mmCIF file of C-alpha atoms in Angstrom:
data_model
loop_
_atom_site.group_PDB
_atom_site.id
_atom_site.type_symbol
_atom_site.label_atom_id
_atom_site.label_comp_id
_atom_site.label_asym_id
_atom_site.label_seq_id
_atom_site.Cartn_x
_atom_site.Cartn_y
_atom_site.Cartn_z
ATOM 1 C CA UNK N 1 131.421 133.437 160.158
ATOM 2 C CA UNK N 2 133.628 130.949 158.539
ATOM 3 C CA UNK N 3 131.016 127.941 159.320
ATOM 4 C CA UNK N 4 128.208 130.215 157.145
ATOM 5 C CA UNK N 5 130.720 130.527 154.474
ATOM 6 C CA UNK N 6 131.442 126.619 154.374
ATOM 7 C CA UNK N 7 127.708 125.919 154.753
ATOM 8 C CA UNK N 8 127.005 128.563 151.589
ATOM 9 C CA UNK N 9 129.763 127.232 149.640
ATOM 10 C CA UNK N 10 128.924 123.545 150.266
ATOM 11 C CA UNK N 11 125.269 124.619 149.398
ATOM 12 C CA UNK N 12 126.182 126.326 146.229
ATOM 13 C CA UNK N 13 128.348 123.228 144.928
ATOM 14 C CA UNK N 14 125.713 121.103 145.769
ATOM 15 C CA UNK N 15 122.841 123.098 143.383
ATOM 16 C CA UNK N 16 125.537 123.362 140.555
ATOM 17 C CA UNK N 17 125.937 119.691 140.910
ATOM 18 C CA UNK N 18 122.485 118.913 140.754
ATOM 19 C CA UNK N 19 122.102 121.455 137.819
ATOM 20 C CA UNK N 20 124.729 119.474 136.058
ATOM 21 C CA UNK N 21 123.204 116.143 136.480
ATOM 22 C CA UNK N 22 119.612 117.564 135.440
ATOM 23 C CA UNK N 23 120.947 119.635 132.842
ATOM 24 C CA UNK N 24 123.143 117.480 130.740
ATOM 25 C CA UNK N 25 120.286 114.842 129.776
ATOM 26 C CA UNK N 26 118.156 117.784 128.713
ATOM 27 C CA UNK N 27 120.790 119.628 126.509
ATOM 28 C CA UNK N 28 121.649 115.761 124.939
ATOM 29 C CA UNK N 29 117.784 115.343 124.229
ATOM 30 C CA UNK N 30 117.439 118.788 122.834
ATOM 31 C CA UNK N 31 120.518 118.340 120.349
ATOM 32 C CA UNK N 32 119.391 114.977 119.275
ATOM 33 C CA UNK N 33 115.642 116.316 118.378
ATOM 34 C CA UNK N 34 117.175 119.551 116.837
ATOM 35 C CA UNK N 35 118.928 116.774 114.107
ATOM 36 C CA UNK N 36 115.403 115.077 113.597
ATOM 37 C CA UNK N 37 113.614 116.064 110.327
ATOM 38 C CA UNK N 38 110.537 115.173 108.945
ATOM 39 C CA UNK N 39 108.216 115.918 106.223
ATOM 40 C CA UNK N 40 104.707 114.871 104.642
ATOM 41 C CA UNK N 41 104.560 114.706 100.741
ATOM 42 C CA UNK N 42 101.417 114.294 98.812
ATOM 43 C CA UNK N 43 103.278 111.984 96.557
ATOM 44 C CA UNK N 44 106.526 109.939 96.084
ATOM 45 C CA UNK N 45 107.718 112.261 93.384
ATOM 46 C CA UNK N 46 107.551 115.250 95.370
ATOM 47 C CA UNK N 47 109.010 113.869 98.397
ATOM 48 C CA UNK N 48 112.175 112.489 96.308
ATOM 49 C CA UNK N 49 112.369 116.331 94.752
ATOM 50 C CA UNK N 50 112.351 118.025 98.276
ATOM 51 C CA UNK N 51 114.591 115.392 100.080
ATOM 52 C CA UNK N 52 117.694 113.990 99.109
ATOM 53 C CA UNK N 53 117.755 111.562 101.785
ATOM 54 C CA UNK N 54 114.240 110.118 100.393
ATOM 55 C CA UNK N 55 115.063 106.413 99.104
ATOM 56 C CA UNK N 56 115.605 105.967 95.470
ATOM 57 C CA UNK N 57 113.068 103.038 95.204
ATOM 58 C CA UNK N 58 110.127 104.807 96.674
ATOM 59 C CA UNK N 59 107.742 105.024 93.487
ATOM 60 C CA UNK N 60 106.976 108.268 91.970
ATOM 61 C CA UNK N 61 103.202 107.471 92.390
ATOM 62 C CA UNK N 62 103.007 106.775 96.339
ATOM 63 C CA UNK N 63 100.806 108.901 97.883
ATOM 64 C CA UNK N 64 100.306 110.154 101.656
ATOM 65 C CA UNK N 65 104.033 110.224 101.991
ATOM 66 C CA UNK N 66 105.335 110.717 105.692
ATOM 67 C CA UNK N 67 109.284 110.490 106.079
ATOM 68 C CA UNK N 68 111.458 111.328 109.375
ATOM 69 C CA UNK N 69 115.261 110.907 109.722
ATOM 70 C CA UNK N 70 117.902 112.089 111.593
ATOM 71 C CA UNK N 71 120.800 114.030 110.110
ATOM 72 C CA UNK N 72 123.554 112.847 112.436
ATOM 73 C CA UNK N 73 122.987 109.209 111.654
ATOM 74 C CA UNK N 74 121.258 106.287 109.256
ATOM 75 C CA UNK N 75 118.108 106.372 111.285
ATOM 76 C CA UNK N 76 115.003 106.727 108.712
ATOM 77 C CA UNK N 77 111.379 105.870 108.855
ATOM 78 C CA UNK N 78 108.629 106.139 106.123
ATOM 79 C CA UNK N 79 104.903 105.247 105.551
ATOM 80 C CA UNK N 80 103.454 105.296 102.152
ATOM 81 C CA UNK N 81 100.534 104.892 100.413
ATOM 82 C CA UNK N 82 100.793 102.577 97.527
ATOM 83 C CA UNK N 83 97.911 103.067 95.130
ATOM 84 C CA UNK N 84 97.911 100.003 93.467
ATOM 85 C CA UNK N 85 99.126 97.977 96.251
ATOM 86 C CA UNK N 86 102.007 96.501 94.587
ATOM 87 C CA UNK N 87 105.385 96.825 96.237
ATOM 88 C CA UNK N 88 108.320 98.194 94.551
ATOM 89 C CA UNK N 89 110.685 96.250 92.673
ATOM 90 C CA UNK N 90 113.574 97.006 94.862
ATOM 91 C CA UNK N 91 111.485 95.077 97.502
ATOM 92 C CA UNK N 92 112.269 91.642 98.288
ATOM 93 C CA UNK N 93 111.046 88.821 100.998
ATOM 94 C CA UNK N 94 112.833 89.295 104.120
ATOM 95 C CA UNK N 95 112.272 88.679 107.655
ATOM 96 C CA UNK N 96 113.623 89.597 111.211
ATOM 97 C CA UNK N 97 113.325 91.319 114.284
ATOM 98 C CA UNK N 98 114.710 95.207 113.489
ATOM 99 C CA UNK N 99 113.624 97.673 115.559
ATOM 100 C CA UNK N 100 113.626 100.972 114.116
ATOM 101 C CA UNK N 101 115.776 103.864 115.683
ATOM 102 C CA UNK N 102 113.165 106.733 115.340
ATOM 103 C CA UNK N 103 109.381 107.183 116.441
ATOM 104 C CA UNK N 104 106.780 109.480 115.260
ATOM 105 C CA UNK N 105 103.168 109.737 115.965
ATOM 106 C CA UNK N 106 102.078 108.767 112.201
ATOM 107 C CA UNK N 107 104.544 105.519 112.561
ATOM 108 C CA UNK N 108 103.179 102.426 114.227
ATOM 109 C CA UNK N 109 104.974 100.963 117.338
ATOM 110 C CA UNK N 110 105.788 97.404 117.828
ATOM 111 C CA UNK N 111 106.827 96.794 114.414
ATOM 112 C CA UNK N 112 109.582 94.595 115.382
ATOM 113 C CA UNK N 113 108.629 90.950 114.138
ATOM 114 C CA UNK N 114 106.380 92.233 111.511
ATOM 115 C CA UNK N 115 109.171 93.028 108.752
ATOM 116 C CA UNK N 116 108.168 90.830 105.613
ATOM 117 C CA UNK N 117 110.463 92.880 103.154
ATOM 118 C CA UNK N 118 113.767 94.622 102.499
ATOM 119 C CA UNK N 119 113.728 97.611 100.026
ATOM 120 C CA UNK N 120 117.132 98.653 99.525
ATOM 121 C CA UNK N 121 118.669 99.057 103.160
ATOM 122 C CA UNK N 122 115.309 99.542 104.425
ATOM 123 C CA UNK N 123 113.256 96.829 106.272
ATOM 124 C CA UNK N 124 109.575 97.090 106.202
ATOM 125 C CA UNK N 125 105.768 95.492 105.770
ATOM 126 C CA UNK N 126 102.799 96.292 104.071
ATOM 127 C CA UNK N 127 99.239 96.746 105.681
ATOM 128 C CA UNK N 128 96.460 96.761 103.298
ATOM 129 C CA UNK N 129 97.760 99.508 100.704
ATOM 130 C CA UNK N 130 100.432 101.577 103.121
ATOM 131 C CA UNK N 131 104.104 100.609 103.354
ATOM 132 C CA UNK N 132 105.760 100.929 106.738
ATOM 133 C CA UNK N 133 109.488 101.097 105.997
ATOM 134 C CA UNK N 134 112.547 101.735 108.388
ATOM 135 C CA UNK N 135 116.562 102.047 107.899
ATOM 136 C CA UNK N 136 118.267 101.594 111.117
ATOM 137 C CA UNK N 137 121.676 103.237 111.813
ATOM 138 C CA UNK N 138 123.715 99.920 111.933
ATOM 139 C CA UNK N 139 122.255 99.187 108.553
ATOM 140 C CA UNK N 140 123.165 102.409 106.563
ATOM 141 C CA UNK N 141 126.845 101.649 106.127
ATOM 142 C CA UNK N 142 130.088 102.792 107.904
ATOM 143 C CA UNK N 143 130.013 106.203 107.749
ATOM 144 C CA UNK N 144 126.165 106.694 108.100
ATOM 145 C CA UNK N 145 125.361 106.645 104.752
ATOM 146 C CA UNK N 146 121.917 106.797 103.736
ATOM 147 C CA UNK N 147 119.911 104.626 100.929
ATOM 148 C CA UNK N 148 121.072 105.813 97.574
ATOM 149 C CA UNK N 149 119.046 109.159 97.086
ATOM 150 C CA UNK N 150 117.452 110.675 94.259
ATOM 151 C CA UNK N 151 118.733 113.824 92.699
ATOM 152 C CA UNK N 152 116.212 116.073 91.060
#
């Protein structure tokens, strides 16, 4: 009898251990995703009116704006069509090897080494008339401060 109690107890402990090992990453992933927000906007003006996390340098006339950010840190990704093809005045030539901290189906992969500009705290590049930009958490500031935001 004692032997079967020990076997059952050991089995329960083993299953509990497996549950913890498997469950912790799942919960961590769920919490991370819960803190990610994104949106699509017809214009830069509408994007800035809806999201205070939108960078101030985004032109009001930009179209087809996609934006994703994490509420727990300074990671952001953004795409926007620039109707005239001109970069905002806040964008200056820059180069580097900076990997975005987020991904999305609408944001290209493999952008490291492609950045040609720095727009405020964002790294970016253009392809045709589309701007692809990202802010990394470590570039956001000591307190995960986002790019200065537009307040309507």
